[in-house]
Short mmCIF file of C-alpha atoms in Angstrom, two decimals:
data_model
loop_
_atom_site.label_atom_id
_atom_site.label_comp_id
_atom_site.label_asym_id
_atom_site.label_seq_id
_atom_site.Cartn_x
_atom_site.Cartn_y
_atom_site.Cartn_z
CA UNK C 1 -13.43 14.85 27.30
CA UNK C 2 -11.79 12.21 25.01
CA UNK C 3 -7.94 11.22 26.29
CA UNK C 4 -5.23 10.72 23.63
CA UNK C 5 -1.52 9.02 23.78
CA UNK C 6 0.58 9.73 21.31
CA UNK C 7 2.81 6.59 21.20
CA UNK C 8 6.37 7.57 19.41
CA UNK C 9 9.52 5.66 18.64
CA UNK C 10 12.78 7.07 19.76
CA UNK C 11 14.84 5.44 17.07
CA UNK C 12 14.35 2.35 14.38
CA UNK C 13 13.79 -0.91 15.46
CA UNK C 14 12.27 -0.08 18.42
CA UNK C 15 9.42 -2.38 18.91
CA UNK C 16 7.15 0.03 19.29
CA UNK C 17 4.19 -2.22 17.73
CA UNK C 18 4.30 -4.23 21.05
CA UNK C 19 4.00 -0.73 23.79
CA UNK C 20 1.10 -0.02 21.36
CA UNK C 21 -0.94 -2.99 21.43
CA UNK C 22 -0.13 -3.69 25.12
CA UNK C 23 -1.64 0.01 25.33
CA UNK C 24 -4.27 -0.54 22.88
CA UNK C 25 -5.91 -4.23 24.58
CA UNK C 26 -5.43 -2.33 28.08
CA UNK C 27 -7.77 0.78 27.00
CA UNK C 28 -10.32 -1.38 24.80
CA UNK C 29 -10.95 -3.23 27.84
CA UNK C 30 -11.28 -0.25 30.50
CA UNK C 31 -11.81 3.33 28.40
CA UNK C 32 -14.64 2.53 26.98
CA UNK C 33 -14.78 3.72 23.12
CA UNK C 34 -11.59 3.24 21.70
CA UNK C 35 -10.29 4.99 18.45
CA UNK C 36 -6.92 3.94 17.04
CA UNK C 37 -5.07 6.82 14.54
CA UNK C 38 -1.97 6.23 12.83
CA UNK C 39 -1.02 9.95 10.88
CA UNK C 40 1.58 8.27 9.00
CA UNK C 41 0.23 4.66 7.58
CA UNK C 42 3.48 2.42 6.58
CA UNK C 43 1.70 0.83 3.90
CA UNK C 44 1.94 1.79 0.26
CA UNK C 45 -1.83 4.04 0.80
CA UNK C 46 -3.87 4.71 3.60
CA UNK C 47 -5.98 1.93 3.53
CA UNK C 48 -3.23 -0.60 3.39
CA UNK C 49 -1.62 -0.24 6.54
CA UNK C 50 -1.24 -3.38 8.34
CA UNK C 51 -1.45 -1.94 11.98
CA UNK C 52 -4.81 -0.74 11.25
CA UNK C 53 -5.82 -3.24 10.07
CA UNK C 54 -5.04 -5.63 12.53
CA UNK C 55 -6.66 -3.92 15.31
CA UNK C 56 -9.70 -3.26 13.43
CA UNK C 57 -9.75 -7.75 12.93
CA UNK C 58 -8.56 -8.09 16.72
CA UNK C 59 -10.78 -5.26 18.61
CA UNK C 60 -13.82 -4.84 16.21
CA UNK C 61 -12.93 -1.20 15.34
CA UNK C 62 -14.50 0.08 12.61
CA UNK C 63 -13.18 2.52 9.84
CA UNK C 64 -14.72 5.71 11.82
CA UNK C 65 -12.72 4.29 15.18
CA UNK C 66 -9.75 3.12 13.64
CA UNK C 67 -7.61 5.01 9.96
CA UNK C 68 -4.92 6.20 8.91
CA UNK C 69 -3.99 9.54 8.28
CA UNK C 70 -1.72 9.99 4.79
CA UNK C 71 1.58 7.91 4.21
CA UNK C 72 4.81 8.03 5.64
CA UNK C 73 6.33 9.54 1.67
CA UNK C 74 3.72 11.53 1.45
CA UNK C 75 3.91 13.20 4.37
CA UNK C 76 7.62 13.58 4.26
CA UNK C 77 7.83 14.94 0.89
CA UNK C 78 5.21 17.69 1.68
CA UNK C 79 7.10 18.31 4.47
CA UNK C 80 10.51 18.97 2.07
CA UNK C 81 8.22 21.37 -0.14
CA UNK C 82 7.37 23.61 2.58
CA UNK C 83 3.22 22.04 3.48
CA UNK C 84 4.49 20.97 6.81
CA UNK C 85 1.61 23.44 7.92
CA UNK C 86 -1.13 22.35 5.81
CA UNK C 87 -0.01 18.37 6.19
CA UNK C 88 -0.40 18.79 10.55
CA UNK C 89 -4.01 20.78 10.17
CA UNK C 90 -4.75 17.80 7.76
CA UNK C 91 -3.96 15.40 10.64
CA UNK C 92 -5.87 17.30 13.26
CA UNK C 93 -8.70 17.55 11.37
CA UNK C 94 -8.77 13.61 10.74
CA UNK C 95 -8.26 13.43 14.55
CA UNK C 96 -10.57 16.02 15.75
CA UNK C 97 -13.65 13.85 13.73
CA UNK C 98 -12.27 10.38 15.11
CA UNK C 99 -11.80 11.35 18.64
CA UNK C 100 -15.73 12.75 18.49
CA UNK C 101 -16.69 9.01 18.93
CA UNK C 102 -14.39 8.03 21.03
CA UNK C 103 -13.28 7.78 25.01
CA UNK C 104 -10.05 7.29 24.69
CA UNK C 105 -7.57 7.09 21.33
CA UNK C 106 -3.99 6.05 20.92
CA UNK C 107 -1.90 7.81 17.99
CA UNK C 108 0.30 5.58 16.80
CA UNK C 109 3.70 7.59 15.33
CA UNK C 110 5.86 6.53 12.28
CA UNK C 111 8.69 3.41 12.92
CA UNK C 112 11.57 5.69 11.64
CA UNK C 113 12.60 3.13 8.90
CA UNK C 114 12.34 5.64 5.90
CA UNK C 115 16.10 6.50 4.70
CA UNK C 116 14.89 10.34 6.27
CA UNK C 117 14.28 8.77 10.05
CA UNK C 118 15.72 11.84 11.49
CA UNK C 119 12.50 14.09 8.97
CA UNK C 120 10.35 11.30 10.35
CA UNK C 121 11.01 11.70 14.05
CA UNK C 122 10.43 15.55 13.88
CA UNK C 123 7.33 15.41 11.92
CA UNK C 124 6.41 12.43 14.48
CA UNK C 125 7.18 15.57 17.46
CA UNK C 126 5.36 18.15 15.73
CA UNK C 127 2.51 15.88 15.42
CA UNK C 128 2.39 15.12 18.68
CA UNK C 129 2.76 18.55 19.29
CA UNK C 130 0.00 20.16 17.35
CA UNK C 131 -2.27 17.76 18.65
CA UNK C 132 -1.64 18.60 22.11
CA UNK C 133 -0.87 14.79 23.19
CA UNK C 134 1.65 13.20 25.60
CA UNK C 135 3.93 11.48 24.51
CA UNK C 136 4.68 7.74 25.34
CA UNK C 137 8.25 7.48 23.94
CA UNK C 138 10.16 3.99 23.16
CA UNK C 139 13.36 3.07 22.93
CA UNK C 140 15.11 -0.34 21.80
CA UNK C 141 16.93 -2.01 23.79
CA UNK C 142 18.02 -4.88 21.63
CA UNK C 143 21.97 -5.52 21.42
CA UNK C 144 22.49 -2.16 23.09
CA UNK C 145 24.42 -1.34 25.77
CA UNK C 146 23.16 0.66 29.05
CA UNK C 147 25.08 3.19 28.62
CA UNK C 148 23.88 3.86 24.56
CA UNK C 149 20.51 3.57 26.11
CA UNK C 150 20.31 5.98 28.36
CA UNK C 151 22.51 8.07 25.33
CA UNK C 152 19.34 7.71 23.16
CA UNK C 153 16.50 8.55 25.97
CA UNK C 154 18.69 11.74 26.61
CA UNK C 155 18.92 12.66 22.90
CA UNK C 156 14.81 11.93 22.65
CA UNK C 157 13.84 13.96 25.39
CA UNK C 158 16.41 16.79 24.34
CA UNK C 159 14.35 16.75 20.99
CA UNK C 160 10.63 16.37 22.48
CA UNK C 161 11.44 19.34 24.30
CA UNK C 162 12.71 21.35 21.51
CA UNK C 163 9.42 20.71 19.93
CA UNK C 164 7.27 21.75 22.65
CA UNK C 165 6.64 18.21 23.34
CA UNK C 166 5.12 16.97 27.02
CA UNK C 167 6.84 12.94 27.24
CA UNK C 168 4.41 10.94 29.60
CA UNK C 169 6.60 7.97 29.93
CA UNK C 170 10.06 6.83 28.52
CA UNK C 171 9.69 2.78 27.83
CA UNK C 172 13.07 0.48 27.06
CA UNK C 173 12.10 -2.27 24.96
CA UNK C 174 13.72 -6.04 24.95
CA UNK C 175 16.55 -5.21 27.17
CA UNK C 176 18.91 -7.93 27.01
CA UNK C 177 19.50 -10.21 30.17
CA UNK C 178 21.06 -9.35 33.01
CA UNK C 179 21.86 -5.64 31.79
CA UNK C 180 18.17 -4.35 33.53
CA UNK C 181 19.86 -2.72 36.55
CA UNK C 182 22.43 -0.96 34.39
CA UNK C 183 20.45 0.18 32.20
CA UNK C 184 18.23 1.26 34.83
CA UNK C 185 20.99 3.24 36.15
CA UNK C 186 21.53 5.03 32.68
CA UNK C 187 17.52 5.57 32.56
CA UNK C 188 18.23 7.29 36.26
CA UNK C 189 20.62 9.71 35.12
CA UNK C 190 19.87 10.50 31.42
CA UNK C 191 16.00 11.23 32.59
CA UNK C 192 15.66 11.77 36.35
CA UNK C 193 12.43 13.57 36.28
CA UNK C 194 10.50 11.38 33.97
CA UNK C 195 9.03 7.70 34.30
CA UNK C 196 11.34 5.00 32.69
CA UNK C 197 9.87 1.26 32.19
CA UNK C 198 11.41 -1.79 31.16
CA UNK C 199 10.38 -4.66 28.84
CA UNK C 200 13.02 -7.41 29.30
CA UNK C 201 13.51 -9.53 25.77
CA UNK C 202 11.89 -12.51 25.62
CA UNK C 203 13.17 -14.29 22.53
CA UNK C 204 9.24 -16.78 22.39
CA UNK C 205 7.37 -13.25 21.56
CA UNK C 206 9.58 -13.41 18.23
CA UNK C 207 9.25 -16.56 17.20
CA UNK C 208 6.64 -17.91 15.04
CA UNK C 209 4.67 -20.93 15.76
CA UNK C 210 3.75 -24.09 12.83
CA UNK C 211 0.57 -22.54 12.83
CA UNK C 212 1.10 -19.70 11.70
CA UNK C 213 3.47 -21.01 9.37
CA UNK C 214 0.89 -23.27 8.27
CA UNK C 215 -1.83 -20.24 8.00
CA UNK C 216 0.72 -17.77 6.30
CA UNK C 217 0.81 -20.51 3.44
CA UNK C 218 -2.20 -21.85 3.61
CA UNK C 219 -1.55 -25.09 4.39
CA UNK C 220 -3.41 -28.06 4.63
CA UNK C 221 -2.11 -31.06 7.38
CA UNK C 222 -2.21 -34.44 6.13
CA UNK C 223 -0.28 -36.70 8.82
CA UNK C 224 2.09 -36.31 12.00
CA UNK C 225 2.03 -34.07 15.31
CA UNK C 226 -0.87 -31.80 15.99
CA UNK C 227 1.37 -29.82 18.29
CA UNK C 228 0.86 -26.72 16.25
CA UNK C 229 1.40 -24.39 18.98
CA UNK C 230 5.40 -25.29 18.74
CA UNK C 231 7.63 -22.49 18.41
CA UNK C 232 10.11 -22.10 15.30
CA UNK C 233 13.44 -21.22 16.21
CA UNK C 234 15.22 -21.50 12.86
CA UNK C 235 14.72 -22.55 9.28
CA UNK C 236 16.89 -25.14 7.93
CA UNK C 237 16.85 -26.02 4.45
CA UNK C 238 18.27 -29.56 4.09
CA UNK C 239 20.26 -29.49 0.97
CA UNK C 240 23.01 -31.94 2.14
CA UNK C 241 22.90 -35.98 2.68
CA UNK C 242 20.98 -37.11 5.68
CA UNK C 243 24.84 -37.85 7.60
CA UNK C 244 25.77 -34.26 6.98
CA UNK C 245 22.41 -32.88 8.16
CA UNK C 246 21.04 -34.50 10.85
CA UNK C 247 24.13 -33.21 13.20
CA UNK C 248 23.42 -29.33 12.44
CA UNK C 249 19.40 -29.91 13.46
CA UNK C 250 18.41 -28.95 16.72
CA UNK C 251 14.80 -28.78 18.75
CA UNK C 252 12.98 -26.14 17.61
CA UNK C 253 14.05 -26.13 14.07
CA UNK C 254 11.59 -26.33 10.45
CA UNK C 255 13.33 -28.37 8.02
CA UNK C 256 12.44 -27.38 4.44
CA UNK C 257 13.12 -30.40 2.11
CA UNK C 258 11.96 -31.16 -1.23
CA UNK C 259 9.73 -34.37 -1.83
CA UNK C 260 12.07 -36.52 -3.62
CA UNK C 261 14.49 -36.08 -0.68
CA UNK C 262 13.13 -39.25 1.12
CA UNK C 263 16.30 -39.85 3.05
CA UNK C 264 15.89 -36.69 4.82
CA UNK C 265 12.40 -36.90 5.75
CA UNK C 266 13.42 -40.80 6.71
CA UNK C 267 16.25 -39.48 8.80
CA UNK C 268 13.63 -36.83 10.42
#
């Protein structure tokens, strides 16, 4: 019988995209046939959405394995004319012929960033729901105290609940430095009865490198360091005199200079 996780976000800007392809390289490597649905595609159609597509380019999933269900607006504004109903049979039907395939598939919910997030989480829970999945809920961590966290896990589970939701795992993402055994302490009290993990925020995963910078813009090198796995901290565009300037750059910076600025590229 195939196994399904319905990965969810708790809140915007959770980081859920990282739980869900930590989850998704774990089960292609150890489930056997994976299939990868997303209900509510982010992109402007179905076929657009980039987190499908990337794991169809990174795990060889094809279109039968790995789609989209309808998008986010569409979804919510059936769901404001009273097709709530129709939209989740939709959505199990689309999983139902997936998961026939497959060993093992990971739903991937909505990231709560339409100006309805609060529509969006409950069609997220009645998704998860009506498809009879656990839920793997995250939670951001980022810039938030331990006691908001634990705040927002209570909040999430109070809502699962009320829609008949089972919640497999709570997970905190990027909690800040030195805060873990606080916020473990919030986790201990706001959910005592359900697993809590923590991802700790580790500021590299966010940074690009110059090669992807140089692949984003198709760029082709001509001179200088082939160290093009060197993280970008910042962007600084030099629009001063090379004096000015070269006290505000630091390591890890791009500078962005136009060509007839030789003294800054000199000066670099």
């Amino acid at each position: 019988m195939v196994q399904g996780l319905y990965i969810a976000s708790a809140g915007p800007g959770s980081g859920k995209s990282l739980a869900v392809l930590g989850m998704v390289d774990a089960l292609h490597r150890h489930a056997g046939r994976l299939g990868f649905f997303r209900p509510l595609a982010a992109g402007d159609t179905v076929d657009d959405d980039p987190v499908v597509l990337l794991l169809r380019r990174l795990y060889e999933l094809g279109a039968s394995r790995s789609k989209a269900g309808t998008t986010t607006a569409t979804a919510l504004a059936e769901a404001r004319s009273g097709q709530q109903d129709e939209l989740v049979s939709r959505m199990i039907g689309i999983y139902n012929r997936l998961s026939r395939g497959c060993d093992a598939v990971v739903v991937d919910g909505s990231d709560l960033r339409s100006p309805d997030a609060a529509g969006e989480f409950e069609l997220n829970a009645a998704l998860a729901s009506n498809l009879g999945l656990p839920v793997l809920a995250v939670v951001g961590g980022r810039g938030v105290p331990p006691a908001r966290i634990g705040e927002s896990v209570a909040t999430a589970l109070k809502q699962f609940k009320a829609a008949r939701c089972s919640v497999l795992a709570i997970v905190v993402n990027r909690v800040e430095p030195g805060t873990a055994e606080r916020v473990e302490q919030a986790l201990r009290e706001a959910a005592p009865d359900v697993p809590c993990y923590l991802i700790p925020e580790v500021a590299e995963i966010s940074t690009p490198t110059v090669a992807d910078i140089a692949e984003s813009l198709q760029l082709v090198p001509s001179t200088g360091s082939k160290e093009w796995d060197r993280d970008i901290r910042r962007i600084r565009v030099a629009g001063m005199g090379a004096d000015d300037f070269l006290p505000a750059v630091q390591t890890g910076d791009m500078v962005l200079a136009s060509g007839d600025r030789t003294d800054i590229i000199l000066a670099c």
